[in-house]
Amino acid sequence: MPTENNSNSLSAFETLESKVRSYSRSFPVVFRKAAGALLEDEKGSVYIDFLSGAGVLNYGHNNPDLLHGAIQYLQSNGIVHGLDMATSAKREFMEQFDAIILRPRGLTYKFQFPGPTGANAVEAALKLARKTTGRHTVISFTNGFHGVSLGALAVTGNRYYRGAAGVPPAGAVFMPYDGYFGADKDTSKYLDKILSDASSGVDLPAAIILETVQGEGGINSARKEWLQSVEWLCRRNGILLIVDDIQTGCGRTGSFFSFDFAGLSPDIVVLSKSLSGVGLPLSLLLLKPELDVWQPGEHSGTFRGNNLALVTATAALHKYWLTEKLSQRVLEKGRIMSERLRQIAQGSRNPLLSVRGRGMMLGLDCSTGKLAENIVRKAFEDGLVVERCGADDQVIKLLPPLTIDGETLQRGLDILDISVHEISKMTP
Ligand SMILES: *Cc1c(COP(=O)(O)O)cnc(C)c1O
């Protein structure tokens, strides 16, 4: 007998869906609707969303302005699937992205639309870097996360994910990320030495891939100077710089690209998650024109450039990126959030709690996974959806929609505050 749609019953998920499911375990209700920064379950309980689909919903759930164009497009028989045939929707997206995002920054890139996931884009970037340089090694960083398909997994640090590969994830060498040994050690000096020493044991890499703020790895943010040093090392040694802006991009740290603040000019940029603006699958590689050594169809895929997602992505560019308004609001709200998080950490009287991150990509480091888990569970009971990250899941990761209104943001922070307070009282 089918389950009633007002029950929050998880039994179908437990019996029919694979054990691989994860978020439905952390948030054990059945969600039915969402708008802006709010989620609603089958019983009508409403939750504030500080998860935002792990960074997919920067502009909130079901953003009406972005959906409006998509509905019109569907009703007018706009093409939804066209492999990688030329479509009006794709032309419009590329021209607008070039005009609104790239040209004002003095950036020149060609567009490659791989399959729709972030990992698809990372795979394409790694393959292209190897093909164009003729080298095989890629340097990645401790705590880096770039996806779980085999090539992307090889540059992902987490042992839990790597252990599931079934074959040794190959082709990557890990170097210490900024701050890995503490704030006073500049790990780019170590990288420099490894690259310049012909006997370091590390082959000259095709590329270095990095996140400017490590999302899954624990909200570790790299300093501007460190990023600039890494870019300079890439230039000096003929190594390609790949910035994985899948989670950090589309305004999460303030400006459209997370590397704008450091003035980087990466050879390849990968985008996905919030790119479509409404949660439709879409990913993109931006590559310097001279790297475009692909033969026609050499890297293929059925879903290259989802036209409906391209329509909403273009609408997002028009709505949010023609002016500086959104960027400024993200920086303001980010300051409010980090200030409040600092107060929460201090109020907990647990000296191990600390705040990290940039823009509206912030983390409350609880130092143990258990403490973070208890806080997040209590917060969910009180109506806040928020997840954890880091090697031991010890960091509470706050990714509210960038468009969240001030009052809902405060309410979410209040819930977190109470949870930290209550749980800290119980945990000696
Ligand atoms: C989510 C993510 C990916 C992988 O994207 P999928 O769509 O899950 O394959 C890669 N890199 C970063 C930084 C991410 O946050």
CSV table of C-alpha atoms and ligand atoms in Angstrom, one decimal:
chain,number,residue,atom,x,y,z
A,1,MET,CA,0.0,0.0,0.0
A,2,PRO,CA,1.4,3.4,-0.9
A,3,THR,CA,2.5,5.6,2.0
A,4,GLU,CA,0.4,8.7,2.7
A,5,ASN,CA,2.1,11.9,1.6
A,6,ASN,CA,1.7,13.5,4.9
A,7,SER,CA,3.4,11.1,7.1
A,8,ASN,CA,7.1,11.9,7.1
A,9,SER,CA,7.5,8.2,6.8
A,10,LEU,CA,11.0,7.0,5.8
A,11,SER,CA,10.1,3.4,5.5
A,12,ALA,CA,10.2,3.4,1.7
A,13,PHE,CA,13.6,4.9,1.8
A,14,GLU,CA,14.8,2.3,4.2
A,15,THR,CA,13.4,-0.6,2.2
A,16,LEU,CA,13.8,0.6,-1.4
A,17,GLU,CA,16.7,3.0,-1.5
A,18,SER,CA,20.3,1.9,-1.3
A,19,LYS,CA,22.2,2.2,2.0
A,20,VAL,CA,24.4,4.7,0.2
A,21,ARG,CA,21.8,7.5,1.0
A,22,SER,CA,23.2,10.0,3.4
A,23,TYR,CA,21.4,13.3,3.9
A,24,SER,CA,18.1,11.5,4.5
A,25,ARG,CA,19.8,10.0,7.6
A,26,SER,CA,21.0,13.4,8.9
A,27,PHE,CA,17.6,15.0,8.3
A,28,PRO,CA,15.1,12.2,9.0
A,29,VAL,CA,11.9,13.7,7.6
A,30,VAL,CA,10.4,13.8,4.1
A,31,PHE,CA,10.7,17.2,2.5
A,32,ARG,CA,7.9,18.3,0.2
A,33,LYS,CA,8.3,21.9,-0.7
A,34,ALA,CA,10.8,24.7,-0.6
A,35,ALA,CA,10.9,28.4,-1.2
A,36,GLY,CA,13.8,30.8,-0.7
A,37,ALA,CA,15.6,29.8,2.5
A,38,LEU,CA,12.8,27.6,3.8
A,39,LEU,CA,12.1,23.9,3.5
A,40,GLU,CA,8.8,22.2,4.4
A,41,ASP,CA,8.3,18.6,5.4
A,42,GLU,CA,5.3,16.4,4.8
A,43,LYS,CA,3.8,17.3,8.2
A,44,GLY,CA,4.0,21.0,7.4
A,45,SER,CA,7.0,21.8,9.7
A,46,VAL,CA,9.2,24.5,8.3
A,47,TYR,CA,13.0,24.5,8.4
A,48,ILE,CA,15.5,27.2,7.8
A,49,ASP,CA,18.0,26.0,5.2
A,50,PHE,CA,21.6,26.7,5.9
A,51,LEU,CA,22.6,23.7,3.7
A,52,SER,CA,21.4,25.0,0.4
A,53,GLY,CA,21.9,21.7,-1.4
A,54,ALA,CA,25.6,21.9,-0.4
A,55,GLY,CA,26.0,25.1,-2.2
A,56,VAL,CA,23.7,24.5,-5.1
A,57,LEU,CA,21.0,27.0,-4.1
A,58,ASN,CA,22.9,30.3,-3.7
A,59,TYR,CA,19.8,32.1,-5.0
A,60,GLY,CA,17.4,30.1,-2.8
A,61,HIS,CA,14.9,27.4,-3.6
A,62,ASN,CA,12.5,28.0,-6.5
A,63,ASN,CA,13.6,31.6,-7.1
A,64,PRO,CA,10.5,32.9,-8.9
A,65,ASP,CA,12.3,35.2,-11.3
A,66,LEU,CA,14.7,32.5,-12.5
A,67,LEU,CA,11.9,29.9,-12.8
A,68,HIS,CA,9.6,32.3,-14.6
A,69,GLY,CA,11.8,32.2,-17.7
A,70,ALA,CA,12.2,28.5,-17.5
A,71,ILE,CA,8.4,28.0,-17.4
A,72,GLN,CA,7.9,30.3,-20.5
A,73,TYR,CA,10.7,28.4,-22.3
A,74,LEU,CA,9.1,25.1,-21.7
A,75,GLN,CA,5.6,26.4,-22.7
A,76,SER,CA,7.0,27.7,-26.0
A,77,ASN,CA,8.6,24.3,-26.9
A,78,GLY,CA,12.1,25.6,-26.2
A,79,ILE,CA,14.5,22.7,-26.8
A,80,VAL,CA,15.3,20.9,-23.6
A,81,HIS,CA,17.7,18.3,-24.8
A,82,GLY,CA,20.0,18.7,-27.8
A,83,LEU,CA,23.2,16.7,-27.0
A,84,ASP,CA,25.7,19.4,-27.8
A,85,MET,CA,24.0,20.8,-30.8
A,86,ALA,CA,24.0,24.6,-31.2
A,87,THR,CA,20.9,26.0,-29.5
A,88,SER,CA,19.7,29.5,-28.9
A,89,ALA,CA,19.8,28.9,-25.2
A,90,LYS,CA,23.4,28.0,-25.2
A,91,ARG,CA,24.4,30.9,-27.4
A,92,GLU,CA,22.6,33.3,-25.2
A,93,PHE,CA,24.3,31.9,-22.1
A,94,MET,CA,27.8,32.0,-23.5
A,95,GLU,CA,27.4,35.5,-24.9
A,96,GLN,CA,26.0,36.8,-21.6
A,97,PHE,CA,28.5,35.0,-19.4
A,98,ASP,CA,31.3,36.4,-21.5
A,99,ALA,CA,29.9,40.0,-21.4
A,100,ILE,CA,28.8,40.0,-17.8
A,101,ILE,CA,31.4,37.9,-16.0
A,102,LEU,CA,34.5,37.5,-18.1
A,103,ARG,CA,35.1,40.7,-20.1
A,104,PRO,CA,34.8,43.1,-17.1
A,105,ARG,CA,37.5,41.0,-15.4
A,106,GLY,CA,39.7,41.0,-18.5
A,107,LEU,CA,39.4,37.2,-18.7
A,108,THR,CA,39.3,35.3,-22.0
A,109,TYR,CA,38.1,31.7,-21.8
A,110,LYS,CA,36.5,29.1,-24.1
A,111,PHE,CA,33.5,27.2,-22.8
A,112,GLN,CA,33.3,23.5,-22.5
A,113,PHE,CA,30.1,21.9,-21.3
A,114,PRO,CA,30.8,18.4,-20.0
A,115,GLY,CA,28.2,16.2,-18.4
A,116,PRO,CA,26.1,17.9,-15.8
A,117,THR,CA,27.9,17.1,-12.5
A,118,GLY,CA,30.8,18.8,-10.8
A,119,ALA,CA,32.8,15.6,-11.0
A,120,ASN,CA,32.2,15.5,-14.8
A,121,ALA,CA,33.8,18.9,-15.1
A,122,VAL,CA,36.8,18.0,-12.9
A,123,GLU,CA,37.3,14.8,-15.0
A,124,ALA,CA,37.3,16.9,-18.1
A,125,ALA,CA,39.7,19.5,-16.6
A,126,LEU,CA,42.2,16.8,-15.5
A,127,LYS,CA,42.0,15.0,-18.8
A,128,LEU,CA,42.6,18.3,-20.7
A,129,ALA,CA,45.5,19.3,-18.5
A,130,ARG,CA,47.2,15.9,-19.1
A,131,LYS,CA,46.5,16.0,-22.8
A,132,THR,CA,47.8,19.5,-23.4
A,133,THR,CA,50.9,19.2,-21.3
A,134,GLY,CA,51.7,15.5,-22.0
A,135,ARG,CA,52.4,15.0,-18.3
A,136,HIS,CA,50.4,12.8,-16.0
A,137,THR,CA,50.8,13.9,-12.4
A,138,VAL,CA,48.4,16.4,-10.8
A,139,ILE,CA,49.1,18.1,-7.5
A,140,SER,CA,46.2,18.5,-5.2
A,141,PHE,CA,46.0,19.6,-1.6
A,142,THR,CA,45.4,18.0,1.8
A,143,ASN,CA,41.6,18.1,2.6
A,144,GLY,CA,40.8,18.9,-1.0
A,145,PHE,CA,37.5,17.6,-2.4
A,146,HIS,CA,36.8,17.4,-6.1
A,147,GLY,CA,34.2,14.7,-6.6
A,148,VAL,CA,34.0,10.9,-6.3
A,149,SER,CA,34.3,9.5,-9.9
A,150,LEU,CA,37.7,7.9,-10.2
A,151,GLY,CA,39.8,10.7,-11.7
A,152,ALA,CA,38.2,13.3,-9.4
A,153,LEU,CA,38.6,11.0,-6.5
A,154,ALA,CA,42.3,10.7,-7.1
A,155,VAL,CA,42.6,14.4,-6.3
A,156,THR,CA,40.3,14.1,-3.3
A,157,GLY,CA,41.9,13.7,0.1
A,158,ASN,CA,39.2,12.0,2.2
A,159,ARG,CA,40.0,8.4,3.1
A,160,TYR,CA,36.4,7.4,3.4
A,161,TYR,CA,35.7,8.3,-0.2
A,162,ARG,CA,39.0,7.0,-1.5
A,163,GLY,CA,38.5,3.7,0.3
A,164,ALA,CA,35.4,3.0,-1.8
A,165,ALA,CA,37.2,3.3,-5.1
A,166,GLY,CA,38.0,-0.4,-5.5
A,167,VAL,CA,41.2,0.5,-7.4
A,168,PRO,CA,44.0,2.6,-6.2
A,169,PRO,CA,43.1,6.2,-7.1
A,170,ALA,CA,46.1,7.2,-9.3
A,171,GLY,CA,47.9,10.1,-10.8
A,172,ALA,CA,47.9,12.6,-7.9
A,173,VAL,CA,50.3,13.9,-5.4
A,174,PHE,CA,49.1,15.8,-2.3
A,175,MET,CA,50.8,18.9,-0.9
A,176,PRO,CA,49.9,20.7,2.3
A,177,TYR,CA,47.2,23.3,1.9
A,178,ASP,CA,47.5,26.8,3.3
A,179,GLY,CA,47.5,26.7,7.1
A,180,TYR,CA,48.0,22.9,7.2
A,181,PHE,CA,50.8,23.3,9.7
A,182,GLY,CA,49.3,26.4,11.3
A,183,ALA,CA,49.0,30.0,10.2
A,184,ASP,CA,52.7,30.8,10.6
A,185,LYS,CA,54.0,28.2,8.1
A,186,ASP,CA,53.9,29.1,4.4
A,187,THR,CA,53.3,25.8,2.7
A,188,SER,CA,53.9,27.3,-0.7
A,189,LYS,CA,57.6,27.4,0.1
A,190,TYR,CA,57.5,23.6,0.6
A,191,LEU,CA,55.7,23.3,-2.8
A,192,ASP,CA,58.3,25.5,-4.4
A,193,LYS,CA,61.1,23.3,-3.1
A,194,ILE,CA,59.4,20.1,-4.2
A,195,LEU,CA,58.9,21.5,-7.7
A,196,SER,CA,62.4,23.0,-8.1
A,197,ASP,CA,64.3,20.0,-6.7
A,198,ALA,CA,64.8,17.5,-9.6
A,199,SER,CA,65.2,14.8,-7.0
A,200,SER,CA,62.1,15.5,-4.8
A,201,GLY,CA,60.5,12.4,-6.1
A,202,VAL,CA,57.5,14.3,-7.5
A,203,ASP,CA,57.3,14.4,-11.3
A,204,LEU,CA,56.7,17.8,-12.9
A,205,PRO,CA,52.9,17.9,-12.8
A,206,ALA,CA,50.5,18.7,-15.6
A,207,ALA,CA,48.4,20.8,-13.2
A,208,ILE,CA,47.7,22.0,-9.7
A,209,ILE,CA,44.1,21.8,-8.7
A,210,LEU,CA,42.7,23.7,-5.7
A,211,GLU,CA,39.7,25.2,-4.0
A,212,THR,CA,40.2,28.7,-2.6
A,213,VAL,CA,38.0,27.7,0.4
A,214,GLN,CA,37.9,24.0,1.0
A,215,GLY,CA,34.2,23.2,1.3
A,216,GLU,CA,33.9,19.5,2.2
A,217,GLY,CA,37.4,19.6,3.7
A,218,GLY,CA,36.4,21.8,6.6
A,219,ILE,CA,36.0,25.4,5.4
A,220,ASN,CA,39.8,26.0,5.2
A,221,SER,CA,40.3,29.3,3.4
A,222,ALA,CA,43.6,30.0,1.6
A,223,ARG,CA,45.1,33.4,2.1
A,224,LYS,CA,45.5,35.7,-0.9
A,225,GLU,CA,49.3,35.7,-0.8
A,226,TRP,CA,49.4,31.9,-0.7
A,227,LEU,CA,47.1,31.6,-3.7
A,228,GLN,CA,49.3,34.2,-5.6
A,229,SER,CA,52.4,32.2,-4.7
A,230,VAL,CA,50.9,29.0,-6.0
A,231,GLU,CA,49.8,30.7,-9.2
A,232,TRP,CA,53.3,32.1,-9.6
A,233,LEU,CA,54.9,28.7,-9.1
A,234,CYS,CA,52.5,27.3,-11.8
A,235,ARG,CA,53.6,30.1,-14.2
A,236,ARG,CA,57.3,29.6,-13.5
A,237,ASN,CA,57.2,25.8,-13.9
A,238,GLY,CA,54.8,25.6,-16.9
A,239,ILE,CA,52.1,24.0,-14.7
A,240,LEU,CA,48.4,24.6,-15.3
A,241,LEU,CA,46.4,26.1,-12.5
A,242,ILE,CA,42.9,24.6,-12.2
A,243,VAL,CA,40.6,26.4,-9.7
A,244,ASP,CA,37.7,24.2,-8.6
A,245,ASP,CA,35.0,26.9,-8.0
A,246,ILE,CA,32.2,24.4,-7.9
A,247,GLN,CA,31.2,25.2,-4.3
A,248,THR,CA,33.0,28.5,-3.8
A,249,GLY,CA,31.9,30.2,-7.1
A,250,CYS,CA,28.7,32.0,-8.1
A,251,GLY,CA,29.0,34.6,-5.4
A,252,ARG,CA,29.4,32.4,-2.3
A,253,THR,CA,32.5,34.3,-1.1
A,254,GLY,CA,31.2,37.7,-2.3
A,255,SER,CA,32.3,38.1,-5.9
A,256,PHE,CA,31.3,35.8,-8.8
A,257,PHE,CA,34.6,33.8,-8.7
A,258,SER,CA,36.1,33.0,-5.4
A,259,PHE,CA,39.6,33.9,-6.7
A,260,ASP,CA,38.7,37.5,-7.7
A,261,PHE,CA,40.0,38.8,-4.4
A,262,ALA,CA,43.5,37.4,-5.2
A,263,GLY,CA,43.4,38.6,-8.8
A,264,LEU,CA,44.2,35.1,-10.1
A,265,SER,CA,43.9,34.1,-13.7
A,266,PRO,CA,43.5,30.3,-13.6
A,267,ASP,CA,44.2,28.3,-16.8
A,268,ILE,CA,41.0,26.3,-16.2
A,269,VAL,CA,38.1,27.1,-13.9
A,270,VAL,CA,35.4,24.5,-13.1
A,271,LEU,CA,31.9,25.6,-12.1
A,272,SER,CA,28.7,23.6,-11.3
A,273,LYS,CA,26.5,23.6,-8.2
A,274,SER,CA,24.9,27.1,-8.2
A,275,LEU,CA,25.6,27.8,-11.9
A,276,SER,CA,22.1,27.1,-13.1
A,277,GLY,CA,20.7,29.2,-10.3
A,278,VAL,CA,17.7,26.9,-9.5
A,279,GLY,CA,19.3,23.5,-8.8
A,280,LEU,CA,19.1,22.1,-12.3
A,281,PRO,CA,22.2,20.1,-13.2
A,282,LEU,CA,24.8,22.1,-15.2
A,283,SER,CA,28.5,22.3,-15.2
A,284,LEU,CA,31.1,24.2,-17.1
A,285,LEU,CA,34.8,24.3,-17.8
A,286,LEU,CA,36.4,27.7,-18.6
A,287,LEU,CA,39.7,27.1,-20.4
A,288,LYS,CA,42.3,29.5,-21.7
A,289,PRO,CA,41.9,29.4,-25.6
A,290,GLU,CA,45.5,28.1,-26.1
A,291,LEU,CA,44.6,25.0,-24.1
A,292,ASP,CA,41.8,24.0,-26.4
A,293,VAL,CA,43.5,21.0,-27.9
A,294,TRP,CA,40.5,18.7,-28.0
A,295,GLN,CA,39.6,16.9,-31.2
A,296,PRO,CA,35.8,17.1,-32.1
A,297,GLY,CA,33.8,14.8,-29.7
A,298,GLU,CA,37.0,13.5,-28.1
A,299,HIS,CA,35.5,14.2,-24.6
A,300,SER,CA,31.8,13.4,-25.0
A,301,GLY,CA,28.7,12.9,-22.9
A,302,THR,CA,25.0,12.7,-23.5
A,303,PHE,CA,24.0,15.6,-21.3
A,304,ARG,CA,26.4,18.3,-22.3
A,305,GLY,CA,24.8,21.6,-21.5
A,306,ASN,CA,21.3,21.2,-20.2
A,307,ASN,CA,19.3,23.8,-22.1
A,308,LEU,CA,16.7,24.4,-19.4
A,309,ALA,CA,19.6,24.9,-17.0
A,310,LEU,CA,21.3,27.3,-19.4
A,311,VAL,CA,18.1,29.4,-19.6
A,312,THR,CA,17.9,29.7,-15.8
A,313,ALA,CA,21.7,30.3,-15.6
A,314,THR,CA,21.3,33.2,-18.0
A,315,ALA,CA,18.4,34.6,-16.0
A,316,ALA,CA,20.6,34.4,-12.8
A,317,LEU,CA,23.4,36.4,-14.6
A,318,HIS,CA,20.8,39.1,-15.5
A,319,LYS,CA,19.2,39.2,-12.1
A,320,TYR,CA,22.3,39.1,-9.9
A,321,TRP,CA,25.4,40.0,-11.7
A,322,LEU,CA,24.8,43.1,-13.7
A,323,THR,CA,25.4,45.2,-10.6
A,324,GLU,CA,27.6,44.9,-7.4
A,325,LYS,CA,24.5,44.7,-5.2
A,326,LEU,CA,24.5,40.9,-4.5
A,327,SER,CA,28.3,40.9,-3.9
A,328,GLN,CA,28.0,43.7,-1.3
A,329,ARG,CA,25.1,42.0,0.4
A,330,VAL,CA,27.0,38.7,0.6
A,331,LEU,CA,30.0,40.6,2.2
A,332,GLU,CA,27.7,42.4,4.7
A,333,LYS,CA,25.7,39.2,5.6
A,334,GLY,CA,29.0,37.3,5.9
A,335,ARG,CA,30.3,39.8,8.4
A,336,ILE,CA,27.1,39.6,10.4
A,337,MET,CA,27.3,35.8,10.4
A,338,SER,CA,31.0,35.6,11.3
A,339,GLU,CA,30.5,38.1,14.1
A,340,ARG,CA,27.6,36.2,15.5
A,341,LEU,CA,29.5,32.9,15.2
A,342,ARG,CA,32.4,34.4,17.2
A,343,GLN,CA,29.9,35.4,19.9
A,344,ILE,CA,28.4,31.9,19.9
A,345,ALA,CA,31.9,30.3,20.1
A,346,GLN,CA,32.9,32.6,23.0
A,347,GLY,CA,29.5,32.1,24.8
A,348,SER,CA,30.0,28.3,24.7
A,349,ARG,CA,33.0,28.7,27.1
A,350,ASN,CA,34.6,25.9,25.1
A,351,PRO,CA,38.0,27.3,24.1
A,352,LEU,CA,38.3,24.8,21.2
A,353,LEU,CA,35.4,26.3,19.2
A,354,SER,CA,36.5,28.6,16.4
A,355,VAL,CA,35.2,30.3,13.3
A,356,ARG,CA,36.5,30.0,9.8
A,357,GLY,CA,35.7,30.9,6.2
A,358,ARG,CA,35.1,33.7,3.8
A,359,GLY,CA,32.0,35.6,2.6
A,360,MET,CA,28.9,33.5,3.2
A,361,MET,CA,30.9,30.3,3.4
A,362,LEU,CA,31.5,29.9,7.1
A,363,GLY,CA,32.3,27.2,9.5
A,364,LEU,CA,32.1,26.7,13.2
A,365,ASP,CA,34.9,24.3,14.1
A,366,CYS,CA,33.8,22.2,17.1
A,367,SER,CA,37.1,20.3,17.3
A,368,THR,CA,35.3,17.0,17.6
A,369,GLY,CA,32.9,15.3,15.2
A,370,LYS,CA,30.7,14.1,18.2
A,371,LEU,CA,30.2,17.7,19.5
A,372,ALA,CA,29.4,19.0,16.0
A,373,GLU,CA,27.0,16.1,15.4
A,374,ASN,CA,25.1,16.7,18.7
A,375,ILE,CA,24.8,20.4,17.9
A,376,VAL,CA,23.6,19.8,14.4
A,377,ARG,CA,21.0,17.2,15.5
A,378,LYS,CA,19.6,19.6,18.1
A,379,ALA,CA,19.5,22.4,15.6
A,380,PHE,CA,17.5,20.2,13.2
A,381,GLU,CA,15.0,19.4,16.0
A,382,ASP,CA,14.6,23.2,16.4
A,383,GLY,CA,14.1,23.8,12.7
A,384,LEU,CA,17.5,24.4,11.2
A,385,VAL,CA,19.0,22.3,8.4
A,386,VAL,CA,22.8,22.6,8.5
A,387,GLU,CA,25.6,20.1,7.7
A,388,ARG,CA,29.0,19.2,8.8
A,389,CYS,CA,32.4,18.9,7.0
A,390,GLY,CA,36.0,18.3,7.7
A,391,ALA,CA,38.2,15.2,8.1
A,392,ASP,CA,36.2,14.2,11.2
A,393,ASP,CA,33.0,16.0,10.4
A,394,GLN,CA,34.0,18.4,13.1
A,395,VAL,CA,33.1,21.6,11.4
A,396,ILE,CA,29.5,22.9,11.2
A,397,LYS,CA,29.2,24.4,7.7
A,398,LEU,CA,27.0,27.4,7.2
A,399,LEU,CA,25.9,27.9,3.6
A,400,PRO,CA,22.6,29.8,3.7
A,401,PRO,CA,21.2,31.1,0.4
A,402,LEU,CA,23.0,34.3,-0.5
A,403,THR,CA,19.5,35.9,-1.0
A,404,ILE,CA,18.3,35.0,2.5
A,405,ASP,CA,16.5,37.9,4.3
A,406,GLY,CA,18.1,39.4,7.4
A,407,GLU,CA,15.4,38.2,9.7
A,408,THR,CA,15.5,34.5,8.6
A,409,LEU,CA,19.3,34.6,8.8
A,410,GLN,CA,19.1,35.8,12.4
A,411,ARG,CA,16.5,33.2,13.3
A,412,GLY,CA,18.8,30.5,11.9
A,413,LEU,CA,21.7,31.8,13.8
A,414,ASP,CA,19.5,32.0,17.0
A,415,ILE,CA,18.7,28.3,16.6
A,416,LEU,CA,22.4,27.5,16.2
A,417,ASP,CA,23.2,29.6,19.2
A,418,ILE,CA,20.7,27.8,21.4
A,419,SER,CA,21.9,24.4,20.2
A,420,VAL,CA,25.5,25.2,20.9
A,421,HIS,CA,24.6,26.5,24.3
A,422,GLU,CA,22.4,23.5,25.2
A,423,ILE,CA,24.8,20.9,24.0
A,424,SER,CA,27.9,22.6,25.5
A,425,LYS,CA,26.0,22.5,28.9
A,426,MET,CA,25.5,18.8,28.6
A,427,THR,CA,29.0,17.9,27.3
A,428,PRO,CA,31.6,18.6,29.9
B,1,LIG,C1,30.4,19.2,-4.9
B,1,LIG,C2,31.8,19.4,-5.4
B,1,LIG,C3,32.4,18.6,-6.4
B,1,LIG,C4,31.6,17.5,-7.1
B,1,LIG,O1,30.4,17.8,-7.7
B,1,LIG,P1,29.4,16.7,-8.0
B,1,LIG,O2,28.3,17.4,-8.7
B,1,LIG,O3,28.9,16.1,-6.7
B,1,LIG,O4,30.1,15.7,-8.8
B,1,LIG,C5,33.7,18.9,-6.8
B,1,LIG,N1,34.4,19.9,-6.3
B,1,LIG,C6,33.9,20.7,-5.2
B,1,LIG,C7,34.7,21.7,-4.6
B,1,LIG,C8,32.6,20.4,-4.8
B,1,LIG,O5,32.1,21.1,-3.7
